[in-house]
mmCIF file of C-alpha atoms in Angstrom:
data_model
loop_
_atom_site.group_PDB
_atom_site.id
_atom_site.type_symbol
_atom_site.label_atom_id
_atom_site.label_comp_id
_atom_site.label_asym_id
_atom_site.label_seq_id
_atom_site.Cartn_x
_atom_site.Cartn_y
_atom_site.Cartn_z
ATOM 1 C CA MET V 241 0.000 0.000 0.000
ATOM 2 C CA ALA V 242 1.293 3.456 -0.911
ATOM 3 C CA LYS V 243 1.910 5.925 1.888
ATOM 4 C CA ARG V 244 -0.585 8.743 2.281
ATOM 5 C CA TYR V 245 0.238 12.229 3.491
ATOM 6 C CA TYR V 246 -1.488 15.351 4.750
ATOM 7 C CA ASP V 247 0.151 18.717 4.171
ATOM 8 C CA LEU V 248 -0.238 20.993 7.203
ATOM 9 C CA THR V 249 0.692 24.621 7.694
ATOM 10 C CA VAL V 250 0.601 25.851 11.290
ATOM 11 C CA ALA V 251 2.238 28.936 12.825
ATOM 12 C CA GLY V 252 4.095 29.561 9.570
ATOM 13 C CA CYS V 253 5.566 26.038 9.452
ATOM 14 C CA LYS V 254 4.774 23.633 6.635
ATOM 15 C CA ARG V 255 4.956 19.957 7.509
ATOM 16 C CA ARG V 256 4.054 16.767 5.616
ATOM 17 C CA LEU V 257 2.316 14.356 7.993
ATOM 18 C CA THR V 258 2.078 10.617 7.337
ATOM 19 C CA ILE V 259 -1.471 9.269 7.552
ATOM 20 C CA LEU V 260 -1.539 6.252 9.867
ATOM 21 C CA ASN V 261 -4.301 3.687 10.375
ATOM 22 C CA LEU V 262 -5.464 3.433 13.984
ATOM 23 C CA ASN V 263 -7.879 0.593 13.285
ATOM 24 C CA GLU V 264 -9.888 -0.845 10.375
ATOM 25 C CA THR V 265 -11.953 2.319 9.897
ATOM 26 C CA LEU V 266 -10.015 5.280 11.307
ATOM 27 C CA ALA V 267 -6.735 6.918 10.332
ATOM 28 C CA ILE V 268 -4.965 10.009 11.636
ATOM 29 C CA ALA V 269 -2.229 12.298 10.392
ATOM 30 C CA GLY V 270 0.799 11.752 12.632
ATOM 31 C CA PHE V 271 1.732 15.123 14.130
ATOM 32 C CA ILE V 272 5.060 14.929 15.970
ATOM 33 C CA MET V 273 6.540 18.018 17.646
ATOM 34 C CA LEU V 274 9.299 16.147 19.466
ATOM 35 C CA GLY V 275 12.640 17.375 18.157
ATOM 36 C CA ASP V 276 11.145 20.070 15.911
ATOM 37 C CA VAL V 277 12.555 23.265 17.449
ATOM 38 C CA GLU V 278 11.146 25.643 14.818
ATOM 39 C CA LEU V 279 7.652 24.171 15.084
ATOM 40 C CA CYS V 280 7.650 24.316 18.911
ATOM 41 C CA ALA V 281 8.909 27.906 18.989
ATOM 42 C CA ASN V 282 6.462 29.168 16.366
ATOM 43 C CA CYS V 283 3.457 27.371 17.834
ATOM 44 C CA ALA V 284 4.304 28.566 21.346
ATOM 45 C CA ARG V 285 4.550 32.150 20.068
ATOM 46 C CA GLU V 286 1.101 31.916 18.445
ATOM 47 C CA LEU V 287 -0.505 30.147 21.420
ATOM 48 C CA ALA V 288 0.920 32.792 23.785
ATOM 49 C CA LYS V 289 -1.295 35.339 22.018
ATOM 50 C CA LYS V 290 -4.426 33.276 22.713
ATOM 51 C CA ILE V 291 -4.129 31.872 26.224
ATOM 52 C CA PRO V 292 -5.758 33.534 29.234
ATOM 53 C CA ALA V 293 -3.619 36.433 30.480
ATOM 54 C CA ASP V 294 -3.967 35.277 34.084
ATOM 55 C CA THR V 295 -2.387 31.850 33.448
ATOM 56 C CA GLU V 296 0.010 31.130 36.305
ATOM 57 C CA ILE V 297 1.398 27.766 35.267
ATOM 58 C CA ILE V 298 1.175 25.347 32.352
ATOM 59 C CA MET V 299 0.499 21.643 32.768
ATOM 60 C CA THR V 300 0.958 18.943 30.135
ATOM 61 C CA ALA V 301 1.086 15.162 29.964
ATOM 62 C CA GLU V 302 4.060 13.061 29.072
ATOM 63 C CA THR V 303 5.415 13.007 26.302
ATOM 64 C CA LYS V 304 4.528 14.916 23.154
ATOM 65 C CA GLY V 305 3.373 18.099 24.922
ATOM 66 C CA ILE V 306 6.620 18.545 26.862
ATOM 67 C CA PRO V 307 8.664 20.554 24.325
ATOM 68 C CA LEU V 308 5.677 22.812 23.641
ATOM 69 C CA ALA V 309 5.084 23.397 27.364
ATOM 70 C CA ALA V 310 8.768 24.160 27.889
ATOM 71 C CA GLU V 311 8.881 26.658 25.040
ATOM 72 C CA LEU V 312 5.572 28.335 25.891
ATOM 73 C CA SER V 313 6.626 28.667 29.538
ATOM 74 C CA ARG V 314 9.965 30.126 28.459
ATOM 75 C CA GLN V 315 8.321 32.655 26.143
ATOM 76 C CA LEU V 316 5.883 33.697 28.889
ATOM 77 C CA GLY V 317 8.664 34.064 31.475
ATOM 78 C CA MET V 318 7.356 31.254 33.675
ATOM 79 C CA PRO V 319 10.038 29.487 35.735
ATOM 80 C CA TYR V 320 8.241 26.114 35.768
ATOM 81 C CA TYR V 321 5.717 23.974 33.986
ATOM 82 C CA ILE V 322 4.182 20.743 35.229
ATOM 83 C CA THR V 323 4.386 17.365 33.515
ATOM 84 C CA ALA V 324 1.962 14.600 34.442
ATOM 85 C CA ARG V 325 3.949 11.365 34.224
ATOM 86 C CA LYS V 326 2.687 8.073 32.789
ATOM 87 C CA SER V 327 4.441 5.980 35.429
ATOM 88 C CA VAL V 328 5.675 6.413 38.974
ATOM 89 C CA LYS V 329 9.399 7.130 39.197
ATOM 90 C CA ALA V 330 11.604 6.437 42.234
ATOM 91 C CA TYR V 331 11.928 10.174 42.987
ATOM 92 C CA MET V 332 8.149 10.742 43.078
ATOM 93 C CA GLU V 333 6.966 11.051 46.662
ATOM 94 C CA ASP V 334 3.286 10.682 47.551
ATOM 95 C CA PRO V 335 2.015 10.702 43.951
ATOM 96 C CA ILE V 336 -1.635 11.169 43.059
ATOM 97 C CA TRP V 337 -3.108 9.693 39.886
ATOM 98 C CA VAL V 338 -6.081 9.479 37.534
ATOM 99 C CA GLU V 339 -6.913 7.134 34.658
ATOM 100 C CA ASP V 340 -6.520 8.316 31.069
ATOM 101 C CA GLU V 341 -7.796 6.916 27.796
ATOM 102 C CA SER V 342 -6.537 8.452 24.562
ATOM 103 C CA ILE V 343 -7.272 7.851 20.876
ATOM 104 C CA THR V 344 -3.571 7.195 20.219
ATOM 105 C CA THR V 345 -2.858 4.950 23.216
ATOM 106 C CA LEU V 346 -4.003 1.347 23.429
ATOM 107 C CA GLY V 347 -6.055 0.730 26.536
ATOM 108 C CA LYS V 348 -6.128 2.762 29.701
ATOM 109 C CA GLN V 349 -3.140 4.357 31.326
ATOM 110 C CA ARG V 350 -2.583 6.505 34.382
ATOM 111 C CA LEU V 351 -1.276 10.022 34.799
ATOM 112 C CA TYR V 352 0.664 10.862 37.973
ATOM 113 C CA LEU V 353 1.786 13.999 39.801
ATOM 114 C CA MET V 354 4.386 13.983 42.557
ATOM 115 C CA ASN V 355 4.177 15.997 45.760
ATOM 116 C CA THR V 356 6.371 18.916 44.595
ATOM 117 C CA ASP V 357 4.235 19.400 41.465
ATOM 118 C CA ILE V 358 1.077 19.275 43.571
ATOM 119 C CA GLU V 359 2.510 22.029 45.787
ATOM 120 C CA ARG V 360 3.344 24.146 42.691
ATOM 121 C CA ILE V 361 -0.170 24.047 41.242
ATOM 122 C CA GLU V 362 -2.366 23.954 44.336
ATOM 123 C CA GLY V 363 -4.585 27.039 44.344
ATOM 124 C CA ARG V 364 -3.074 28.358 41.086
ATOM 125 C CA LYS V 365 -4.602 29.101 37.684
ATOM 126 C CA VAL V 366 -3.469 26.315 35.373
ATOM 127 C CA LEU V 367 -3.599 26.073 31.593
ATOM 128 C CA LEU V 368 -3.744 22.509 30.272
ATOM 129 C CA LEU V 369 -1.619 22.051 27.153
ATOM 130 C CA ASP V 370 -1.084 19.301 24.586
ATOM 131 C CA ASP V 371 -0.001 18.961 20.979
ATOM 132 C CA VAL V 372 -3.397 17.718 19.708
ATOM 133 C CA ILE V 373 -6.890 17.581 21.166
ATOM 134 C CA SER V 374 -9.012 14.888 19.521
ATOM 135 C CA THR V 375 -11.623 13.070 21.602
ATOM 136 C CA GLY V 376 -10.706 15.119 24.679
ATOM 137 C CA GLY V 377 -9.945 12.047 26.804
ATOM 138 C CA SER V 378 -6.396 13.069 27.654
ATOM 139 C CA MET V 379 -7.434 16.636 28.487
ATOM 140 C CA THR V 380 -10.244 15.371 30.704
ATOM 141 C CA ALA V 381 -7.786 13.173 32.608
ATOM 142 C CA LEU V 382 -5.269 16.019 32.853
ATOM 143 C CA GLY V 383 -7.998 18.352 34.146
ATOM 144 C CA ASN V 384 -9.141 15.780 36.698
ATOM 145 C CA LEU V 385 -5.563 15.397 37.911
ATOM 146 C CA ALA V 386 -5.063 19.168 38.173
ATOM 147 C CA GLU V 387 -8.293 19.553 40.138
ATOM 148 C CA LYS V 388 -7.365 16.618 42.386
ATOM 149 C CA ALA V 389 -4.160 18.553 43.152
ATOM 150 C CA GLY V 390 -6.207 21.649 44.069
ATOM 151 C CA ALA V 391 -5.524 23.683 40.915
ATOM 152 C CA HIS V 392 -8.008 25.914 39.094
ATOM 153 C CA VAL V 393 -8.110 24.923 35.426
ATOM 154 C CA ILE V 394 -8.657 28.097 33.384
ATOM 155 C CA GLY V 395 -8.259 26.715 29.888
ATOM 156 C CA GLN V 396 -7.273 23.946 27.529
ATOM 157 C CA ALA V 397 -4.946 24.621 24.607
ATOM 158 C CA ALA V 398 -3.315 22.651 21.801
ATOM 159 C CA VAL V 399 -1.629 23.263 18.505
ATOM 160 C CA LEU V 400 -4.236 21.218 16.641
ATOM 161 C CA ALA V 401 -7.877 20.272 17.156
ATOM 162 C CA GLU V 402 -8.506 16.961 15.420
ATOM 163 C CA GLY V 403 -11.819 15.845 13.933
ATOM 164 C CA ASP V 404 -14.895 17.081 15.806
ATOM 165 C CA ALA V 405 -12.714 18.819 18.399
ATOM 166 C CA ALA V 406 -12.264 21.634 15.853
ATOM 167 C CA LYS V 407 -15.962 22.487 16.359
ATOM 168 C CA ARG V 408 -15.505 23.058 20.097
ATOM 169 C CA THR V 409 -15.612 26.600 21.420
ATOM 170 C CA ASP V 410 -14.177 25.779 24.861
ATOM 171 C CA ILE V 411 -10.628 25.024 23.688
ATOM 172 C CA ILE V 412 -7.791 27.129 22.302
ATOM 173 C CA PHE V 413 -6.044 25.831 19.171
ATOM 174 C CA LEU V 414 -4.170 27.071 16.136
ATOM 175 C CA GLU V 415 -5.406 24.816 13.317
ATOM 176 C CA ALA V 416 -7.908 22.055 12.599
ATOM 177 C CA LEU V 417 -6.682 18.589 11.625
ATOM 178 C CA PRO V 418 -9.054 16.226 9.814
ATOM 179 C CA LEU V 419 -9.535 12.553 10.548
ATOM 180 C CA PHE V 420 -9.260 10.072 7.682
ATOM 181 C CA GLU V 421 -10.760 6.763 6.619
ATOM 182 C CA ALA V 422 -8.440 3.822 7.054
ATOM 183 C CA GLU V 423 -7.122 2.107 3.945
#
């Protein structure tokens, strides 16, 4: 079978995304920000113009949102951002967790925060950030974790809104990304 591609332009960056089958009926365009410095910097600059001005800290989930969260935090002059981990590490004391189910992850997984991250977000205005919002499952889990830690979630942002997520008015995003039929 020949490879299929989707040409995307976001924040002034043109990228060719490979279309990947998720199952027998659904395919997605693989959007990978990891390692793409120009894409992260440009998208962070554009998102910075759209996020709530009173954002105190940014929170993302491991892994693909990390470079975007780091760059957006840097551009906004924030000294920290929070990463919800997908497993408990030896250095994580008294972690809290929630279950997460994502379109791109097989089965359920957990997201964890350690005690120092809980202390950093408790009582603060937190923006949830990811590379793509699709079904909203990951953002729901991230929001539940933030609220469990005592944070006030003031928004959800992503570079792309995939499929029906592009119709939502409660999220911040730069571009829409279609879903595709599997081949």
